[in-house]
Amino acid sequence: MAVSSILLQAVPPFDFWSTLQAHGWVDLLPNEYQAATNSFLRIEELSSGKVVRLDISAGEDDDSVPIMIEIQHTGKLSGADRSQIENAVRHMLRLDEDFAEFYALCRQHGRPWSEMLPGKGRLLRSPDLFEDMVKVICTTNIQWGGTRRMVRELVESFGSPYPFNSQLKAFPKAETIAAVPFSEFQARLHLGYRAAYIHTLAVHYAEGRQMFNDFFKSESSSAEIKKKLLAIKGIGNYAAASILMLLGCYDEIPVDSVFQQLMYQKYFHQEDFDLKDALVIYADWGKWKYLAYWFDLLTFHQMAENERASD
DNA sequence: TTCCAGGGGTAGA
DNA sequence: TCTACCCATGGA
């Protein structure tokens, strides 16, 4: 086994821990949170075919936050391999996104947003859009434990194994799933009615990867991207808002049971409400609605947790 | 055993 | 645009 390393610099303010913990993505394979070191590992299949293990952690510094990537691999990493790993981690941690405008809005709003510390607000994502789209479909109409199970089944059944520990696998490529007959794909996993959505997505993604990657182009408005997302079977309003967030567009709220529960408990005093009235609550956040809602949700749960602890 | 989850597709109004 | 109904699966 060979070990290499890459050091990145995150421009402050940057909060590594909250980026990992802000939503559940760090707990979905092939990511694995390492609580003892406040880091996470990830098995990544590179374009060169190498399957490597990444251990990603962060240090403390006043001027910049060093992001350390330890890479365990076979043979020698090429320049292209190293570049791909660096870009993947930059993308996952959103090192190139600028949240200054959001932080300024937080300071203008009252609590809880005024307590938003700069550096927070980022939500971890996957290096590849296909992985994030599949994972979002796996969050629909199921509890979180079911999402973790379905993603685990996908990785264990179709992911490329890490050469030094075949128990560890990368997230399956769209091409890999597309090459499996649907009947076999459906039989080997327990995805319910989502099996057809995910298999069809894999086929289309493998055929037209560039079309999906065009979602990242800045000239596409989030409304245009949303329209394209809604045309994909298995993706409705909730999933589209979630995928837009993962793409870096925060202007749509993912209306699901979690959102409804927050509205019911915090804003409508345990009474029925109209969805339009609920969405008005975040209307003045413009293109930052998702982050405003998500921080509201996290702090509401944190306060409830604190109250339980003090009882 | 029943209910429903970090919903979505479809048909019909 | 809105509503009713159906969809697989497994945890609570």
Short mmCIF file of C-alpha atoms (C1' of nucleotides) in Angstrom, two decimals:
data_model
loop_
_atom_site.label_atom_id
_atom_site.label_comp_id
_atom_site.label_asym_id
_atom_site.label_seq_id
_atom_site.Cartn_x
_atom_site.Cartn_y
_atom_site.Cartn_z
CA MET A 1 0.00 0.00 0.00
CA ALA A 2 1.18 3.51 -0.80
CA VAL A 3 0.16 6.61 1.10
CA SER A 4 0.00 10.11 -0.37
CA SER A 5 -1.39 13.35 0.96
CA ILE A 6 -2.88 16.57 -0.31
CA LEU A 7 -3.22 19.76 1.70
CA LEU A 8 -5.95 22.26 0.83
CA GLN A 9 -6.60 25.65 2.35
CA ALA A 10 -10.14 26.69 3.15
CA VAL A 11 -10.62 30.42 3.28
CA PRO A 12 -12.08 31.41 6.68
CA PRO A 13 -14.70 31.49 7.95
CA PHE A 14 -14.98 27.74 7.47
CA ASP A 15 -16.38 25.26 9.99
CA PHE A 16 -15.38 21.71 9.04
CA TRP A 17 -17.36 19.98 11.77
CA SER A 18 -20.66 21.73 11.01
CA THR A 19 -20.16 21.09 7.28
CA LEU A 20 -20.06 17.37 8.05
CA GLN A 21 -22.89 17.39 10.58
CA ALA A 22 -25.34 19.83 8.98
CA HIS A 23 -27.29 17.02 7.34
CA GLY A 24 -26.97 13.26 7.14
CA TRP A 25 -24.73 12.93 4.09
CA VAL A 26 -21.60 12.03 6.10
CA ASP A 27 -23.41 8.92 7.37
CA LEU A 28 -24.26 7.59 3.92
CA LEU A 29 -21.76 5.18 2.33
CA PRO A 30 -19.19 5.43 0.93
CA ASN A 31 -18.70 8.20 3.50
CA GLU A 32 -18.06 7.20 7.08
CA TYR A 33 -17.72 9.66 9.97
CA GLN A 34 -14.82 9.05 12.36
CA ALA A 35 -15.91 10.59 15.65
CA ALA A 36 -12.61 10.00 17.45
CA THR A 37 -10.70 12.18 15.01
CA ASN A 38 -13.60 14.38 13.83
CA SER A 39 -12.82 13.32 10.29
CA PHE A 40 -14.42 11.20 7.64
CA LEU A 41 -13.26 8.53 5.30
CA ARG A 42 -14.50 7.91 1.81
CA ILE A 43 -13.79 5.27 -0.81
CA GLU A 44 -13.48 6.92 -4.20
CA GLU A 45 -13.20 5.36 -7.65
CA LEU A 46 -11.08 7.58 -9.89
CA SER A 47 -11.42 8.00 -13.63
CA SER A 48 -8.17 6.06 -14.00
CA GLY A 49 -9.87 3.05 -12.43
CA LYS A 50 -7.97 3.26 -9.16
CA VAL A 51 -10.10 2.79 -6.04
CA VAL A 52 -8.58 4.80 -3.21
CA ARG A 53 -9.31 5.46 0.44
CA LEU A 54 -9.50 9.11 1.49
CA ASP A 55 -9.20 10.21 5.12
CA ILE A 56 -10.26 13.85 5.28
CA SER A 57 -9.70 16.06 8.33
CA ALA A 58 -9.19 19.73 9.16
CA GLY A 59 -6.83 21.71 11.35
CA GLU A 60 -7.11 25.04 13.14
CA ASP A 61 -5.50 28.25 12.05
CA ASP A 62 -6.32 31.93 12.31
CA ASP A 63 -5.58 32.83 8.73
CA SER A 64 -6.75 29.70 6.93
CA VAL A 65 -8.20 26.30 7.72
CA PRO A 66 -5.97 23.48 6.44
CA ILE A 67 -7.86 20.52 4.99
CA MET A 68 -5.76 17.35 5.08
CA ILE A 69 -6.46 14.50 2.67
CA GLU A 70 -4.60 11.26 3.31
CA ILE A 71 -4.82 8.89 0.35
CA GLN A 72 -4.19 5.17 0.55
CA HIS A 73 -3.78 3.56 -2.85
CA THR A 74 -2.02 1.03 -5.01
CA GLY A 75 0.92 1.91 -7.25
CA LYS A 76 1.60 5.57 -7.92
CA LEU A 77 -0.92 8.41 -8.20
CA SER A 78 -0.73 10.37 -11.44
CA GLY A 79 -1.10 14.12 -11.59
CA ALA A 80 -4.59 13.59 -12.99
CA ASP A 81 -5.46 11.31 -10.05
CA ARG A 82 -4.30 13.92 -7.54
CA SER A 83 -6.13 16.67 -9.36
CA GLN A 84 -9.34 14.64 -9.41
CA ILE A 85 -9.11 13.96 -5.67
CA GLU A 86 -8.46 17.62 -4.89
CA ASN A 87 -11.41 18.73 -7.01
CA ALA A 88 -13.66 16.08 -5.43
CA VAL A 89 -12.90 17.25 -1.88
CA ARG A 90 -13.20 20.93 -2.81
CA HIS A 91 -16.62 20.14 -4.28
CA MET A 92 -17.77 18.03 -1.31
CA LEU A 93 -16.82 20.72 1.22
CA ARG A 94 -17.96 23.59 -1.03
CA LEU A 95 -14.63 25.34 -0.57
CA ASP A 96 -15.33 27.61 -3.53
CA GLU A 97 -18.78 28.80 -2.45
CA ASP A 98 -19.13 32.29 -1.00
CA PHE A 99 -21.60 32.62 1.88
CA ALA A 100 -20.81 36.23 2.80
CA GLU A 101 -24.19 37.53 1.60
CA PHE A 102 -26.01 34.85 3.59
CA TYR A 103 -24.07 35.70 6.76
CA ALA A 104 -24.91 39.38 6.27
CA LEU A 105 -28.62 38.52 6.01
CA CYS A 106 -28.33 36.38 9.14
CA ARG A 107 -26.99 39.36 11.07
CA GLN A 108 -29.99 41.45 9.89
CA HIS A 109 -32.57 38.88 10.96
CA GLY A 110 -33.42 38.18 14.57
CA ARG A 111 -32.83 34.96 16.39
CA PRO A 112 -31.99 32.25 15.72
CA TRP A 113 -30.22 33.45 12.56
CA SER A 114 -28.38 36.30 14.27
CA GLU A 115 -26.59 33.58 16.23
CA MET A 116 -25.39 31.89 13.05
CA LEU A 117 -21.63 31.86 13.37
CA PRO A 118 -19.72 32.59 10.18
CA GLY A 119 -18.30 29.39 8.79
CA LYS A 120 -21.46 27.39 9.38
CA GLY A 121 -24.21 26.78 6.84
CA ARG A 122 -22.37 24.56 4.38
CA LEU A 123 -23.94 21.16 3.71
CA LEU A 124 -21.74 18.27 2.63
CA ARG A 125 -22.32 16.86 -0.84
CA SER A 126 -20.94 14.14 -3.11
CA PRO A 127 -18.23 14.59 -5.74
CA ASP A 128 -20.59 13.39 -8.47
CA LEU A 129 -24.13 14.58 -9.18
CA PHE A 130 -25.36 11.05 -9.94
CA GLU A 131 -24.52 9.96 -6.40
CA ASP A 132 -26.37 12.91 -4.89
CA MET A 133 -29.44 12.38 -7.10
CA VAL A 134 -29.65 8.71 -6.17
CA LYS A 135 -29.22 9.49 -2.49
CA VAL A 136 -31.98 12.12 -2.60
CA ILE A 137 -34.36 9.63 -4.26
CA CYS A 138 -33.46 7.26 -1.41
CA THR A 139 -34.68 9.85 1.13
CA THR A 140 -38.19 10.03 -0.32
CA ASN A 141 -41.10 8.53 1.58
CA ILE A 142 -38.91 6.58 3.98
CA GLN A 143 -37.30 7.08 7.36
CA TRP A 144 -33.62 7.93 7.62
CA GLY A 145 -32.70 4.41 8.67
CA GLY A 146 -34.23 3.12 5.46
CA THR A 147 -32.24 5.65 3.43
CA ARG A 148 -29.00 4.42 5.00
CA ARG A 149 -29.97 0.81 4.33
CA MET A 150 -30.81 1.40 0.67
CA VAL A 151 -27.61 3.36 0.03
CA ARG A 152 -25.63 0.62 1.79
CA GLU A 153 -27.23 -2.02 -0.43
CA LEU A 154 -26.36 -0.02 -3.54
CA VAL A 155 -22.72 0.39 -2.51
CA GLU A 156 -22.24 -3.18 -1.31
CA SER A 157 -23.91 -4.69 -4.38
CA PHE A 158 -22.48 -2.58 -7.18
CA GLY A 159 -19.57 -0.48 -5.84
CA SER A 160 -15.97 -1.16 -6.85
CA PRO A 161 -14.02 -2.64 -3.91
CA TYR A 162 -11.08 -0.93 -2.23
CA PRO A 163 -8.13 -3.24 -3.01
CA PHE A 164 -6.84 -3.47 0.58
CA ASN A 165 -10.23 -4.18 2.17
CA SER A 166 -12.92 -5.51 -0.13
CA GLN A 167 -15.55 -4.70 2.53
CA LEU A 168 -15.04 -1.03 1.67
CA LYS A 169 -16.50 0.01 -1.68
CA ALA A 170 -16.95 3.14 -3.76
CA PHE A 171 -20.33 4.49 -4.81
CA PRO A 172 -21.39 2.64 -7.97
CA LYS A 173 -20.93 4.42 -11.28
CA ALA A 174 -24.06 5.15 -13.32
CA GLU A 175 -22.54 3.00 -16.08
CA THR A 176 -22.24 0.03 -13.73
CA ILE A 177 -25.89 0.15 -12.70
CA ALA A 178 -27.01 0.83 -16.26
CA ALA A 179 -25.22 -2.32 -17.43
CA VAL A 180 -27.20 -4.49 -15.00
CA PRO A 181 -30.55 -5.77 -16.32
CA PHE A 182 -33.39 -4.09 -14.42
CA SER A 183 -34.86 -7.41 -13.25
CA GLU A 184 -31.54 -8.31 -11.63
CA PHE A 185 -31.08 -4.81 -10.17
CA GLN A 186 -34.53 -4.92 -8.64
CA ALA A 187 -34.11 -8.44 -7.27
CA ARG A 188 -30.75 -7.83 -5.60
CA LEU A 189 -31.82 -4.70 -3.69
CA HIS A 190 -34.79 -3.66 -1.55
CA LEU A 191 -35.52 -0.22 -3.00
CA GLY A 192 -39.26 -0.65 -3.39
CA TYR A 193 -40.77 1.39 -6.21
CA ARG A 194 -37.60 3.52 -6.23
CA ALA A 195 -35.73 0.73 -8.05
CA ALA A 196 -37.18 1.69 -11.43
CA TYR A 197 -36.49 5.41 -10.87
CA ILE A 198 -32.85 4.80 -9.92
CA HIS A 199 -32.15 2.29 -12.68
CA THR A 200 -33.69 4.55 -15.34
CA LEU A 201 -31.73 7.51 -13.98
CA ALA A 202 -28.51 5.47 -14.22
CA VAL A 203 -29.24 4.60 -17.85
CA HIS A 204 -29.95 8.22 -18.78
CA TYR A 205 -26.99 9.53 -16.78
CA ALA A 206 -24.62 7.06 -18.41
CA GLU A 207 -25.90 8.08 -21.83
CA GLY A 208 -25.88 11.82 -21.25
CA ARG A 209 -23.52 12.69 -18.42
CA GLN A 210 -22.70 16.04 -20.00
CA MET A 211 -26.36 17.08 -20.00
CA PHE A 212 -26.48 16.56 -16.22
CA ASN A 213 -23.16 18.31 -15.64
CA ASP A 214 -24.54 21.32 -17.51
CA PHE A 215 -26.69 21.88 -14.42
CA PHE A 216 -23.58 23.37 -12.84
CA LYS A 217 -23.17 26.02 -15.51
CA SER A 218 -23.74 29.44 -14.06
CA GLU A 219 -25.89 30.60 -16.96
CA SER A 220 -28.59 28.10 -15.97
CA SER A 221 -31.07 29.66 -13.57
CA SER A 222 -32.30 27.52 -10.71
CA ALA A 223 -35.80 27.70 -12.24
CA GLU A 224 -34.45 26.17 -15.45
CA ILE A 225 -32.60 23.46 -13.56
CA LYS A 226 -35.69 22.75 -11.47
CA LYS A 227 -37.77 22.27 -14.61
CA LYS A 228 -35.25 19.73 -15.92
CA LEU A 229 -35.11 17.94 -12.58
CA LEU A 230 -38.91 17.64 -12.36
CA ALA A 231 -38.92 15.98 -15.78
CA ILE A 232 -36.93 13.08 -14.28
CA LYS A 233 -39.15 10.28 -12.97
CA GLY A 234 -38.80 9.92 -9.22
CA ILE A 235 -37.96 13.58 -8.66
CA GLY A 236 -40.75 15.84 -7.43
CA ASN A 237 -40.75 19.18 -5.64
CA TYR A 238 -39.02 17.95 -2.48
CA ALA A 239 -36.29 16.07 -4.34
CA ALA A 240 -35.75 18.93 -6.80
CA ALA A 241 -35.28 21.43 -3.95
CA SER A 242 -32.84 19.06 -2.26
CA ILE A 243 -30.83 18.50 -5.44
CA LEU A 244 -30.78 22.25 -6.14
CA MET A 245 -29.29 22.72 -2.65
CA LEU A 246 -26.64 20.11 -3.46
CA LEU A 247 -25.90 22.01 -6.68
CA GLY A 248 -25.44 25.21 -4.68
CA CYS A 249 -28.85 26.82 -5.38
CA TYR A 250 -30.65 27.58 -2.13
CA ASP A 251 -33.83 29.32 -3.30
CA GLU A 252 -36.25 26.38 -2.98
CA ILE A 253 -37.58 24.88 0.27
CA PRO A 254 -37.82 21.06 0.39
CA VAL A 255 -41.39 20.56 1.61
CA ASP A 256 -41.46 17.18 3.33
CA SER A 257 -42.61 15.75 6.64
CA VAL A 258 -39.63 17.39 8.40
CA PHE A 259 -40.61 20.84 7.10
CA GLN A 260 -44.27 20.27 7.96
CA GLN A 261 -43.34 19.17 11.48
CA LEU A 262 -41.22 22.27 12.09
CA MET A 263 -44.03 24.53 10.87
CA TYR A 264 -46.60 22.67 12.97
CA GLN A 265 -44.50 22.87 16.14
CA LYS A 266 -42.75 26.23 15.87
CA TYR A 267 -44.92 28.60 13.84
CA PHE A 268 -48.52 27.32 13.86
CA HIS A 269 -48.80 26.23 17.49
CA GLN A 270 -49.86 22.64 16.80
CA GLU A 271 -52.67 23.68 14.47
CA ASP A 272 -53.36 22.92 10.82
CA PHE A 273 -51.86 25.42 8.41
CA ASP A 274 -51.82 26.37 4.77
CA LEU A 275 -48.56 25.55 3.01
CA LYS A 276 -48.52 28.98 1.35
CA ASP A 277 -48.59 30.64 4.77
CA ALA A 278 -45.67 28.47 5.86
CA LEU A 279 -43.54 29.29 2.84
CA VAL A 280 -44.07 33.03 3.44
CA ILE A 281 -41.92 32.67 6.57
CA TYR A 282 -38.75 32.35 4.45
CA ALA A 283 -39.87 34.49 1.51
CA ASP A 284 -37.58 37.43 2.28
CA TRP A 285 -34.44 35.26 2.22
CA GLY A 286 -34.33 35.37 -1.58
CA LYS A 287 -31.81 32.93 -2.94
CA TRP A 288 -30.85 31.79 0.57
CA LYS A 289 -34.22 30.29 1.60
CA TYR A 290 -32.97 26.72 1.97
CA LEU A 291 -30.10 27.67 4.28
CA ALA A 292 -32.35 29.96 6.35
CA TYR A 293 -34.89 27.16 6.79
CA TRP A 294 -32.26 24.54 7.50
CA PHE A 295 -30.53 26.60 10.20
CA ASP A 296 -33.96 27.32 11.71
CA LEU A 297 -34.63 23.57 11.80
CA LEU A 298 -31.25 22.69 13.33
CA THR A 299 -31.50 25.31 16.06
CA PHE A 300 -35.10 24.33 16.87
CA HIS A 301 -34.02 20.72 17.40
CA GLN A 302 -30.95 21.83 19.35
CA MET A 303 -33.08 23.93 21.71
CA ALA A 304 -35.48 21.01 22.22
CA GLU A 305 -32.48 18.79 22.97
CA ASN A 306 -31.12 21.30 25.48
CA GLU A 307 -34.50 21.52 27.22
CA ARG A 308 -34.70 17.74 27.50
CA ALA A 309 -31.17 17.64 28.92
CA SER A 310 -32.00 20.25 31.59
CA ASP A 311 -35.15 18.41 32.75
"C1'" DT B 1 -51.30 -5.57 13.05
"C1'" DT B 2 -51.48 -1.03 11.48
"C1'" DC B 3 -49.38 3.16 10.33
"C1'" DC B 4 -46.33 5.96 7.82
"C1'" DA B 5 -41.68 7.86 6.60
"C1'" DG B 6 -36.47 13.75 4.80
"C1'" DG B 7 -42.82 11.77 -1.61
"C1'" DG B 8 -43.96 11.03 -6.45
"C1'" DG B 9 -46.74 9.49 -10.60
"C1'" DT B 10 -51.03 9.48 -12.70
"C1'" DA B 11 -55.81 10.29 -13.78
"C1'" DG B 12 -59.57 13.12 -13.46
"C1'" DA B 13 -61.74 17.32 -12.25
"C1'" DT C 1 -53.68 23.79 -10.36
"C1'" DC C 2 -55.74 20.63 -7.02
"C1'" DT C 3 -57.23 16.12 -5.18
"C1'" DA C 4 -57.57 11.12 -4.64
"C1'" DC C 5 -55.43 7.01 -5.08
"C1'" DC C 6 -51.75 3.94 -5.61
"C1'" DC C 7 -46.98 2.72 -5.11
"C1'" DA C 8 -42.69 -1.23 -2.11
"C1'" DT C 9 -40.35 -1.52 1.95
"C1'" DG C 10 -39.28 -1.90 6.75
"C1'" DG C 11 -39.19 0.29 11.29
"C1'" DA C 12 -42.01 1.76 15.17
#
